[in-house]
């Protein structure tokens, strides 16, 4: 579940959440107790590798550092920084056993795509920290590569049901990361939400993804459905610059 693919030389690495021997009920997140699959504090991040995207072998069963803060972890993303020559694991965290207080981001680094990963910062300071939940994706902008291998990275993330003022619905924002990909520059796009009438009734956007193709940056995300059995909708925004404006 969640996770991403990263190609290193001749191998593809797949990083994903592992929930253990547990079957979620048919009603998705109706069970949000500390013993349900998506809300436990002992979920793991596993690694698989493949030479062809068809035959997969398990590389590691648990790469989250043991000294991580207690919490509910999800949506791991591993990227590579060509300048620092580090593999960087970003992951979300919610408070445990009482989730939906505030969302957190944690980066950890390794010299190898197989880990082990060392925590660099247990609480990254993003431009917006008001969301009770945070989904994200990271885009390595190879289309902007310079002669010194300085490739910019951007994070697209959800500010879900933000607390405090100004009063806002859940929204999406794109933010530029620092050159080491370990924190935020606070340079960000304007906030954007689905067109009127297209927002999920609960006021939630989930699972954003960002990529570049033929001169356009694409942001795609669905409505919040939390392990729902009915699938999800899809919203698509485009821009000619990574920080927008998106339409």
Coordinates of N, CA and C in Angstrom, one line a residue:
X1 N 0.8 -1.2 0.0 CA 0.0 0.0 0.0 C 0.9 1.2 0.0
X2 N 0.4 2.3 -0.6 CA 1.1 3.6 -0.7 C 2.5 3.3 -1.4
X3 N 3.5 4.0 -1.1 CA 4.8 3.8 -1.6 C 5.1 4.3 -2.9
X4 N 6.3 3.9 -3.5 CA 6.7 4.4 -4.8 C 7.8 3.4 -5.4
X5 N 8.1 3.6 -6.6 CA 9.1 2.9 -7.3 C 10.3 3.8 -7.6
X6 N 11.5 3.2 -7.5 CA 12.8 3.9 -7.7 C 13.7 3.0 -8.5
X7 N 14.2 3.4 -9.6 CA 15.1 2.6 -10.4 C 16.5 3.0 -10.1
X8 N 17.4 2.0 -9.7 CA 18.8 2.2 -9.4 C 19.6 1.2 -10.2
X9 N 20.3 1.8 -11.2 CA 21.0 1.0 -12.1 C 20.1 0.0 -12.8
X10 N 20.3 -1.3 -12.7 CA 19.4 -2.3 -13.4 C 18.3 -2.8 -12.6
X11 N 18.1 -2.3 -11.4 CA 17.0 -2.8 -10.6 C 15.9 -1.7 -10.3
X12 N 14.7 -2.2 -10.2 CA 13.6 -1.4 -9.7 C 13.4 -1.7 -8.2
X13 N 13.3 -0.7 -7.4 CA 13.0 -0.9 -5.9 C 11.6 -0.4 -5.7
X14 N 10.8 -1.2 -5.0 CA 9.4 -0.8 -4.6 C 9.3 -0.7 -3.1
X15 N 9.0 0.5 -2.6 CA 8.9 0.8 -1.2 C 7.4 0.9 -0.9
X16 N 6.9 0.2 0.1 CA 5.5 0.2 0.4 C 5.2 -0.2 1.8
X17 N 4.0 0.3 2.3 CA 3.6 -0.1 3.7 C 3.2 -1.5 3.8
X18 N 3.5 -2.1 4.9 CA 3.1 -3.5 5.3 C 2.3 -3.5 6.6
X19 N 1.1 -4.0 6.5 CA 0.2 -4.0 7.7 C 0.2 -5.3 8.5
X20 N 0.9 -6.3 8.0 CA 0.9 -7.5 8.7 C -0.3 -8.4 8.5
X21 N -0.5 -9.4 9.3 CA -1.7 -10.4 9.1 C -3.0 -9.8 9.6
X22 N -3.5 -8.9 8.8 CA -4.7 -8.2 9.2 C -5.6 -7.9 8.0
X23 N -6.9 -8.2 8.1 CA -7.8 -7.9 7.0 C -8.8 -6.8 7.4
X24 N -8.7 -5.7 6.6 CA -9.6 -4.6 6.9 C -11.0 -4.9 6.6
X25 N -11.9 -4.4 7.4 CA -13.3 -4.7 7.2 C -13.9 -4.1 5.9
X26 N -15.1 -4.5 5.5 CA -15.6 -4.0 4.2 C -16.0 -2.5 4.2
X27 N -16.0 -2.0 5.4 CA -16.5 -0.6 5.5 C -15.3 0.4 5.6
X28 N -14.1 -0.1 5.2 CA -12.9 0.8 5.2 C -12.6 1.3 6.5
X29 N -12.5 2.7 6.7 CA -12.0 3.3 7.9 C -13.1 3.4 9.0
X30 N -14.2 2.7 8.9 CA -15.2 2.8 10.0 C -14.5 2.3 11.3
X31 N -13.5 1.4 11.2 CA -12.8 1.0 12.4 C -11.5 1.8 12.4
X32 N -11.4 2.8 13.3 CA -10.2 3.7 13.4 C -9.6 3.4 14.8
X33 N -9.8 2.3 15.3 CA -9.1 2.0 16.6 C -7.7 1.7 16.4
X34 N -6.9 1.7 17.5 CA -5.5 1.6 17.4 C -5.1 0.2 17.1
X35 N -6.0 -0.7 16.9 CA -5.7 -2.1 16.5 C -6.1 -2.4 15.0
X36 N -6.7 -1.4 14.3 CA -7.1 -1.7 12.9 C -5.9 -1.4 12.0
X37 N -5.9 -2.0 10.8 CA -4.7 -2.0 9.9 C -4.1 -0.7 9.7
X38 N -4.9 0.3 9.3 CA -4.3 1.6 8.9 C -4.0 2.5 10.1
X39 N -4.3 2.1 11.3 CA -4.2 3.0 12.5 C -3.3 2.4 13.6
X40 N -2.5 1.4 13.2 CA -1.6 0.8 14.2 C -0.3 1.6 14.3
X41 N 0.4 1.5 15.4 CA 1.7 2.2 15.5 C 2.9 1.3 15.1
X42 N 2.6 0.0 14.7 CA 3.7 -0.9 14.3 C 3.7 -1.3 12.9
X43 N 3.0 -0.5 12.0 CA 3.1 -0.8 10.6 C 4.5 -0.6 10.1
X44 N 4.9 -1.3 9.0 CA 6.3 -1.3 8.6 C 6.4 -0.9 7.1
X45 N 7.6 -0.4 6.7 CA 7.9 -0.1 5.3 C 8.8 -1.2 4.8
X46 N 8.3 -1.9 3.8 CA 9.1 -3.0 3.2 C 9.7 -2.6 1.8
X47 N 10.7 -3.3 1.4 CA 11.3 -3.1 0.1 C 11.3 -4.4 -0.7
X48 N 10.9 -4.3 -2.0 CA 11.1 -5.4 -2.9 C 11.9 -4.8 -4.1
X49 N 12.6 -5.8 -4.8 CA 13.3 -5.4 -6.0 C 13.0 -6.3 -7.2
X50 N 13.2 -5.7 -8.4 CA 12.8 -6.5 -9.6 C 13.7 -6.0 -10.7
X51 N 14.1 -6.9 -11.6 CA 14.9 -6.4 -12.8 C 13.9 -6.1 -14.0
X52 N 12.7 -6.4 -13.9 CA 11.8 -6.3 -15.0 C 10.4 -5.9 -14.7
X53 N 10.1 -5.5 -13.4 CA 8.8 -5.2 -13.0 C 7.8 -6.3 -12.9
X54 N 8.2 -7.5 -13.1 CA 7.4 -8.7 -13.1 C 7.8 -9.7 -12.0
X55 N 9.1 -10.0 -11.9 CA 9.5 -10.9 -10.9 C 10.1 -10.0 -9.7
X56 N 9.5 -10.2 -8.5 CA 9.9 -9.4 -7.4 C 10.5 -10.3 -6.3
X57 N 11.5 -9.7 -5.6 CA 12.1 -10.4 -4.4 C 12.1 -9.4 -3.3
X58 N 11.8 -9.9 -2.1 CA 11.8 -9.1 -0.9 C 13.3 -8.7 -0.5
X59 N 13.5 -7.5 -0.3 CA 14.9 -7.0 0.1 C 14.9 -6.8 1.6
X60 N 13.9 -6.1 2.2 CA 13.9 -5.9 3.6 C 12.4 -5.8 4.0
X61 N 12.2 -6.2 5.3 CA 10.8 -6.2 5.8 C 10.5 -5.0 6.6
X62 N 11.5 -4.2 7.1 CA 11.2 -3.1 7.9 C 12.4 -2.1 7.9
X63 N 12.2 -1.0 7.2 CA 13.3 0.0 7.1 C 13.1 1.3 7.9
X64 N 11.9 1.4 8.6 CA 11.8 2.6 9.5 C 12.7 2.5 10.6
X65 N 13.4 3.6 10.9 CA 14.4 3.5 12.1 C 13.7 3.2 13.4
X66 N 14.3 2.4 14.2 CA 13.7 2.0 15.5 C 13.5 3.2 16.4
X67 N 14.3 4.3 16.3 CA 14.2 5.5 17.2 C 13.2 6.5 16.7
X68 N 12.3 6.1 15.8 CA 11.3 7.0 15.2 C 10.3 7.4 16.3
X69 N 9.7 8.6 16.2 CA 8.6 8.9 17.2 C 7.5 8.0 17.1
X70 N 6.8 7.7 18.2 CA 5.6 6.9 18.2 C 4.5 7.5 17.3
X71 N 3.9 6.8 16.4 CA 2.9 7.3 15.6 C 2.4 6.3 14.6
X72 N 1.4 6.8 13.8 CA 0.8 6.0 12.7 C 1.5 6.4 11.4
X73 N 2.3 5.6 10.8 CA 3.1 5.9 9.6 C 2.5 5.4 8.3
X74 N 2.6 6.2 7.3 CA 2.0 5.8 6.0 C 2.6 6.6 4.9
X75 N 2.4 6.2 3.6 CA 2.8 6.8 2.4 C 4.3 7.1 2.3
X76 N 5.1 6.1 2.3 CA 6.6 6.3 2.2 C 7.0 6.6 0.8
X77 N 7.9 7.5 0.6 CA 8.5 7.9 -0.7 C 10.0 7.9 -0.5
X78 N 10.7 7.2 -1.4 CA 12.2 7.2 -1.4 C 12.6 7.8 -2.7
X79 N 13.5 8.8 -2.6 CA 14.1 9.6 -3.7 C 15.6 9.6 -3.6
X80 N 16.2 10.0 -4.6 CA 17.7 10.0 -4.6 C 18.2 11.4 -4.9
X81 N 19.1 11.9 -4.1 CA 19.7 13.2 -4.4 C 21.1 13.1 -5.0
X82 N 21.2 13.5 -6.3 CA 22.5 13.3 -7.0 C 23.6 14.1 -6.4
X83 N 23.3 15.3 -5.8 CA 24.3 16.2 -5.3 C 24.9 15.6 -4.0
X84 N 24.0 15.1 -3.1 CA 24.5 14.6 -1.8 C 24.8 13.1 -1.8
X85 N 24.4 12.5 -2.9 CA 24.5 11.0 -3.1 C 23.8 10.2 -2.0
X86 N 22.7 10.7 -1.5 CA 21.9 10.1 -0.5 C 20.5 9.7 -1.0
X87 N 20.1 8.5 -0.5 CA 18.7 8.1 -0.7 C 17.9 8.6 0.5
X88 N 16.8 9.2 0.2 CA 16.0 9.9 1.2 C 14.6 9.3 1.3
X89 N 14.3 8.9 2.5 CA 12.9 8.4 2.8 C 12.1 9.5 3.4
X90 N 11.0 9.9 2.8 CA 10.1 10.8 3.4 C 8.8 9.9 3.8
X91 N 8.2 10.2 4.9 CA 7.1 9.5 5.3 C 6.2 10.4 6.2
X92 N 4.9 10.1 6.1 CA 3.9 10.8 6.9 C 3.8 10.1 8.3
X93 N 3.3 10.9 9.2 CA 3.0 10.4 10.6 C 1.8 11.1 11.2
X94 N 0.9 10.3 11.7 CA -0.2 10.9 12.5 C 0.0 10.4 14.0
X95 N -0.5 11.2 14.9 CA -0.4 10.9 16.3 C -1.1 9.6 16.7
X96 N -0.6 8.9 17.7 CA -1.2 7.6 18.1 C -1.2 7.6 19.6
X97 N -2.3 7.1 20.2 CA -3.4 6.4 19.6 C -4.6 7.3 19.2
X98 N -4.5 8.6 19.2 CA -5.5 9.5 18.8 C -5.1 10.2 17.5
X99 N -5.5 9.7 16.4 CA -5.1 10.3 15.1 C -5.9 11.6 14.8
X100 N -5.6 12.2 13.7 CA -6.3 13.4 13.2 C -6.2 14.6 14.2
X101 N -5.0 14.7 14.8 CA -4.7 15.9 15.5 C -4.0 16.9 14.6
X102 N -2.7 16.6 14.3 CA -2.0 17.3 13.3 C -1.2 16.2 12.5
X103 N -0.9 16.5 11.2 CA -0.1 15.6 10.4 C 1.4 16.0 10.5
X104 N 2.3 15.1 10.4 CA 3.7 15.3 10.5 C 4.5 14.7 9.3
X105 N 5.7 15.3 9.0 CA 6.5 14.7 8.0 C 7.9 14.4 8.6
X106 N 8.5 13.3 8.1 CA 9.8 12.9 8.7 C 10.7 12.4 7.5
X107 N 11.9 13.0 7.3 CA 12.8 12.5 6.4 C 13.9 11.7 7.0
X108 N 14.4 10.6 6.4 CA 15.6 9.9 6.9 C 16.4 9.6 5.7
X109 N 17.8 9.4 5.9 CA 18.7 9.2 4.8 C 19.5 7.9 4.9
X110 N 20.0 7.4 3.7 CA 20.8 6.2 3.7 C 21.8 6.4 2.5
X111 N 22.9 5.6 2.6 CA 23.8 5.6 1.5 C 23.4 4.5 0.5
X112 N 22.4 3.7 0.8 CA 22.0 2.6 -0.1 C 20.5 2.6 -0.3
X113 N 20.0 2.2 -1.4 CA 18.5 2.1 -1.6 C 17.9 1.1 -0.7
X114 N 18.7 0.2 -0.2 CA 18.3 -0.9 0.7 C 18.2 -0.5 2.2
X115 N 18.7 0.8 2.5 CA 18.8 1.2 3.9 C 20.1 0.7 4.5
X116 N 20.3 0.8 5.8 CA 19.3 1.4 6.8 C 19.2 2.9 6.7
X117 N 18.1 3.4 7.1 CA 17.8 4.8 7.1 C 17.9 5.5 8.4
X118 N 18.6 6.7 8.4 CA 18.8 7.4 9.7 C 17.9 8.7 9.7
X119 N 17.2 8.9 10.8 CA 16.3 10.1 10.9 C 17.1 11.3 10.9
X120 N 16.7 12.3 10.0 CA 17.4 13.6 10.0 C 16.6 14.6 10.8
X121 N 15.3 14.6 10.6 CA 14.4 15.5 11.3 C 13.1 14.9 11.5
X122 N 12.6 14.8 12.8 CA 11.4 14.2 13.1 C 10.1 15.1 12.9
X123 N 10.4 16.3 12.6 CA 9.3 17.3 12.4 C 9.7 18.4 11.4
X124 N 9.4 18.1 10.1 CA 9.8 19.1 9.1 C 8.8 20.3 9.2
X125 N 9.3 21.5 9.1 CA 8.5 22.7 9.2 C 8.1 23.1 7.8
X126 N 6.9 22.7 7.4 CA 6.3 23.1 6.1 C 5.6 24.4 6.2
X127 N 5.3 25.0 5.1 CA 4.7 26.3 5.1 C 3.3 26.3 5.8
X128 N 2.6 25.2 5.6 CA 1.3 25.0 6.3 C 1.4 23.8 7.2
X129 N 1.1 24.0 8.5 CA 1.1 22.9 9.5 C -0.2 22.7 10.1
X130 N -1.3 23.2 9.5 CA -2.6 23.2 10.2 C -3.4 22.0 9.9
X131 N -3.0 21.2 8.9 CA -3.8 20.1 8.5 C -3.8 19.0 9.6
X132 N -5.0 18.3 9.8 CA -5.1 17.2 10.7 C -4.6 15.9 10.1
X133 N -4.3 16.0 8.8 CA -3.8 14.8 8.1 C -3.0 15.3 6.9
X134 N -2.0 14.6 6.5 CA -1.2 15.1 5.4 C -0.8 13.9 4.4
X135 N -1.2 14.1 3.2 CA -0.8 13.2 2.1 C 0.2 13.9 1.2
X136 N 1.1 13.2 0.5 CA 2.0 14.0 -0.3 C 2.6 13.1 -1.4
X137 N 3.3 13.8 -2.3 CA 4.1 13.1 -3.3 C 5.3 14.1 -3.6
X138 N 6.4 13.5 -4.1 CA 7.6 14.3 -4.4 C 8.0 14.2 -5.8
X139 N 8.2 15.3 -6.5 CA 8.6 15.3 -7.9 C 10.0 15.7 -8.0
X140 N 10.9 14.9 -8.6 CA 12.3 15.3 -8.9 C 12.3 15.9 -10.2
X141 N 12.5 17.2 -10.3 CA 12.4 17.9 -11.6 C 13.6 17.8 -12.5
X142 N 13.8 16.6 -13.1 CA 15.0 16.4 -13.9 C 14.9 17.3 -15.2
X143 N 13.7 17.8 -15.5 CA 13.6 18.7 -16.6 C 14.2 20.1 -16.3
X144 N 14.6 20.3 -15.0 CA 15.2 21.6 -14.7 C 16.7 21.4 -14.3
X145 N 17.3 20.2 -14.6 CA 18.6 19.9 -14.2 C 19.6 20.9 -14.8
X146 N 20.6 21.3 -13.9 CA 21.6 22.2 -14.3 C 23.0 21.5 -14.4
X147 N 24.0 22.2 -14.9 CA 25.3 21.6 -15.2 C 25.9 20.9 -13.9
X148 N 25.6 21.5 -12.7 CA 26.2 21.0 -11.5 C 25.4 19.9 -10.8
X149 N 24.5 19.3 -11.6 CA 23.6 18.2 -11.1 C 22.6 18.7 -10.0
X150 N 22.4 20.0 -10.0 CA 21.5 20.5 -9.0 C 20.1 20.4 -9.5
X151 N 19.3 19.3 -9.1 CA 18.0 19.1 -9.6 C 17.0 19.4 -8.5
X152 N 16.1 20.3 -8.8 CA 15.1 20.7 -7.8 C 14.1 19.7 -7.5
X153 N 13.6 19.6 -6.3 CA 12.5 18.7 -5.9 C 11.4 19.5 -5.3
X154 N 10.2 19.0 -5.6 CA 8.9 19.7 -5.2 C 8.0 18.7 -4.5
X155 N 7.4 19.1 -3.4 CA 6.5 18.3 -2.7 C 5.1 18.9 -2.9
X156 N 4.1 18.0 -3.3 CA 2.7 18.4 -3.4 C 2.1 17.7 -2.2
X157 N 1.3 18.5 -1.4 CA 0.8 17.9 -0.2 C -0.6 18.4 0.1
X158 N -1.4 17.6 0.9 CA -2.7 17.9 1.3 C -2.7 18.6 2.6
X159 N -3.4 19.7 2.7 CA -3.7 20.3 4.0 C -5.2 20.0 4.3
X160 N -5.3 18.9 5.1 CA -6.7 18.3 5.3 C -7.4 18.8 6.5
X161 N -8.6 19.5 6.2 CA -9.4 20.1 7.2 C -8.6 20.9 8.2
X162 N -8.0 22.0 7.6 CA -7.1 22.8 8.5 C -7.8 23.5 9.7
X163 N -7.0 23.5 10.7 CA -7.5 24.2 12.0 C -7.1 25.6 12.0
X164 N -7.8 26.4 12.7 CA -7.5 27.8 12.9 C -7.9 28.7 11.8
X165 N -7.4 29.9 11.8 CA -7.7 30.9 10.8 C -6.6 31.0 9.7
X166 N -6.9 31.4 8.5 CA -8.2 31.6 8.0 C -9.0 30.3 7.8
X167 N -10.3 30.4 7.9 CA -11.2 29.3 7.7 C -11.1 28.8 6.3
X168 N -10.7 27.6 6.1 CA -10.5 27.0 4.7 C -10.9 25.6 4.7
X169 N -11.3 25.1 3.5 CA -11.6 23.7 3.3 C -10.2 23.0 3.0
X170 N -10.2 21.7 3.0 CA -9.1 21.0 2.6 C -8.6 21.5 1.3
X171 N -7.2 21.6 1.1 CA -6.7 22.1 -0.1 C -5.3 21.4 -0.4
X172 N -4.8 21.7 -1.6 CA -3.6 21.2 -2.1 C -2.6 22.3 -2.3
X173 N -1.3 22.1 -2.0 CA -0.3 23.1 -2.2 C 1.0 22.4 -2.7
X174 N 1.7 23.0 -3.6 CA 3.0 22.5 -4.0 C 4.1 23.4 -3.4
X175 N 5.2 22.8 -2.9 CA 6.2 23.5 -2.1 C 7.6 23.0 -2.6
X176 N 8.5 23.9 -2.8 CA 9.8 23.6 -3.2 C 10.7 23.2 -2.0
X177 N 11.4 22.1 -2.2 CA 12.3 21.6 -1.1 C 13.7 22.2 -1.3
X178 N 14.5 22.1 -0.2 CA 15.8 22.6 -0.2 C 16.7 21.7 -1.1
X179 N 17.9 22.1 -1.4 CA 18.7 21.4 -2.4 C 19.1 20.0 -1.9
X180 N 19.1 19.8 -0.6 CA 19.4 18.5 0.0 C 18.2 17.6 0.1
X181 N 17.0 18.1 -0.3 CA 15.7 17.4 -0.2 C 15.3 17.0 1.2
X182 N 15.8 17.7 2.2 CA 15.5 17.3 3.6 C 14.6 18.3 4.3
X183 N 14.2 19.4 3.7 CA 13.4 20.4 4.3 C 12.7 21.3 3.3
X184 N 11.9 22.3 3.7 CA 11.2 23.1 2.8 C 11.9 24.5 2.7
X185 N 11.9 25.1 1.4 CA 12.3 26.4 1.3 C 11.2 27.4 1.6
X186 N 10.0 27.0 1.8 CA 8.8 27.8 2.0 C 8.3 28.5 0.7
X187 N 9.0 28.2 -0.4 CA 8.5 28.8 -1.7 C 7.4 27.8 -2.1
X188 N 6.2 28.4 -2.4 CA 5.1 27.5 -2.6 C 4.1 28.1 -3.6
X189 N 3.3 27.2 -4.1 CA 2.2 27.6 -5.0 C 1.1 28.2 -4.2
X190 N 0.2 28.9 -4.9 CA -1.1 29.3 -4.3 C -1.9 28.0 -4.0
X191 N -2.8 28.0 -3.0 CA -3.5 26.9 -2.7 C -4.6 26.6 -3.8
X192 N -4.9 25.4 -4.0 CA -5.9 25.1 -5.0 C -6.7 23.9 -4.6
X193 N -8.0 23.9 -5.0 CA -9.0 22.9 -4.6 C -9.7 22.5 -5.9
X194 N -10.4 21.4 -5.9 CA -11.2 21.0 -7.1 C -12.2 22.0 -7.4
X195 N -12.7 22.1 -8.7 CA -13.7 23.0 -9.1 C -15.0 22.9 -8.2
X196 N -15.7 24.0 -8.2 CA -17.0 24.0 -7.4 C -17.8 22.8 -7.7
X197 N -18.3 22.1 -6.6 CA -19.2 21.0 -6.8 C -18.4 19.7 -7.0
X198 N -17.1 19.7 -7.1 CA -16.3 18.5 -7.3 C -15.6 18.0 -6.1
X199 N -15.6 18.8 -5.0 CA -15.0 18.4 -3.8 C -15.8 17.4 -3.1
X200 N -15.1 16.4 -2.5 CA -15.7 15.4 -1.7 C -16.6 16.0 -0.6
X201 N -17.8 15.5 -0.4 CA -18.6 16.1 0.7 C -18.0 16.2 2.0
X202 N -17.0 15.4 2.3 CA -16.3 15.5 3.6 C -15.2 16.6 3.6
X203 N -15.0 17.2 2.5 CA -14.0 18.3 2.4 C -12.6 17.7 2.4
X204 N -12.4 16.6 1.7 CA -11.0 16.0 1.8 C -10.5 15.7 0.4
X205 N -9.2 15.9 0.2 CA -8.5 15.5 -1.0 C -7.4 14.5 -0.6
X206 N -7.2 13.5 -1.4 CA -6.3 12.5 -0.9 C -5.4 12.0 -2.0
X207 N -4.2 11.5 -1.6 CA -3.2 10.8 -2.5 C -2.8 11.7 -3.7
X208 N -2.2 12.9 -3.5 CA -1.8 13.7 -4.7 C -0.6 13.0 -5.3
X209 N -0.5 13.2 -6.6 CA 0.6 12.8 -7.4 C 1.1 13.9 -8.4
X210 N 2.4 14.0 -8.6 CA 2.9 15.1 -9.4 C 3.9 14.6 -10.4
X211 N 3.7 15.0 -11.7 CA 4.7 14.6 -12.7 C 4.7 15.6 -13.8
X212 N 5.7 15.5 -14.7 CA 5.9 16.5 -15.8 C 5.9 15.7 -17.1
X213 N 5.2 16.3 -18.1 CA 5.1 15.7 -19.4 C 4.8 16.8 -20.5
X214 N 5.7 16.8 -21.5 CA 5.5 17.7 -22.7 C 5.2 19.1 -22.3
X215 N 6.0 19.7 -21.4 CA 5.9 21.1 -21.1 C 4.9 21.4 -20.0
X216 N 4.2 20.4 -19.4 CA 3.2 20.7 -18.4 C 3.5 19.9 -17.1
X217 N 3.2 20.5 -16.0 CA 3.2 19.8 -14.7 C 1.8 19.4 -14.4
X218 N 1.6 18.2 -14.0 CA 0.3 17.6 -13.7 C 0.2 17.3 -12.2
X219 N -0.9 17.7 -11.6 CA -1.2 17.3 -10.2 C -2.5 16.5 -10.3
X220 N -2.5 15.3 -9.8 CA -3.7 14.5 -9.7 C -4.0 14.0 -8.3
X221 N -5.2 14.0 -7.9 CA -5.6 13.5 -6.6 C -7.0 13.1 -6.6
X222 N -7.4 12.3 -5.6 CA -8.8 11.8 -5.5 C -9.4 12.4 -4.2
X223 N -10.7 12.1 -4.0 CA -11.3 12.5 -2.8 C -10.9 11.6 -1.6
X224 N -11.1 12.0 -0.4 CA -10.8 11.2 0.7 C -11.7 10.1 0.9
X225 N -11.2 8.8 0.8 CA -12.1 7.7 1.0 C -11.6 6.7 2.0
X226 N -10.4 6.8 2.4 CA -9.9 6.1 3.6 C -10.1 4.6 3.5
X227 N -9.4 3.9 2.6 CA -9.5 2.4 2.4 C -10.9 2.1 1.9
X228 N -11.6 3.0 1.2 CA -12.9 2.7 0.8 C -13.0 1.6 -0.3
X229 N -14.0 0.8 -0.3 CA -14.1 -0.3 -1.2 C -14.7 0.2 -2.6
X230 N -15.2 1.5 -2.6 CA -15.8 1.9 -3.9 C -14.9 2.7 -4.8
X231 N -13.6 2.7 -4.5 CA -12.6 3.5 -5.3 C -12.7 4.9 -5.0
X232 N -12.2 5.8 -5.9 CA -12.1 7.2 -5.7 C -12.3 7.9 -7.0
X233 N -12.6 9.2 -6.9 CA -12.7 10.1 -8.0 C -11.3 10.6 -8.4
X234 N -11.2 11.4 -9.4 CA -9.9 11.9 -9.8 C -10.0 13.4 -10.2
X235 N -9.2 14.2 -9.7 CA -9.1 15.6 -10.1 C -7.7 15.8 -10.7
X236 N -7.7 16.6 -11.8 CA -6.4 16.9 -12.5 C -6.2 18.4 -12.7
X237 N -5.1 18.8 -12.3 CA -4.7 20.2 -12.5 C -3.4 20.3 -13.3
X238 N -3.2 21.3 -14.1 CA -2.0 21.5 -14.9 C -1.5 22.9 -14.8
X239 N -0.1 23.0 -15.0 CA 0.5 24.3 -15.0 C 1.8 24.2 -15.9
X240 N 2.3 25.3 -16.3 CA 3.6 25.3 -17.1 C 4.8 25.6 -16.2
X241 N 4.5 25.8 -14.9 CA 5.6 26.0 -13.9 C 5.3 25.1 -12.7
X242 N 6.3 24.6 -12.0 CA 6.0 23.7 -10.9 C 5.3 24.3 -9.8
X243 N 5.4 25.6 -9.6 CA 4.7 26.3 -8.5 C 3.5 27.0 -9.0
X244 N 3.0 26.7 -10.2 CA 1.8 27.2 -10.7 C 1.9 28.5 -11.5
X245 N 0.7 29.1 -11.7 CA -0.6 28.8 -11.2 C -1.2 27.5 -11.9
X246 N -1.9 26.8 -11.1 CA -2.5 25.5 -11.6 C -4.0 25.8 -11.9
X247 N -4.5 25.2 -13.0 CA -5.9 25.3 -13.4 C -6.4 24.0 -13.7

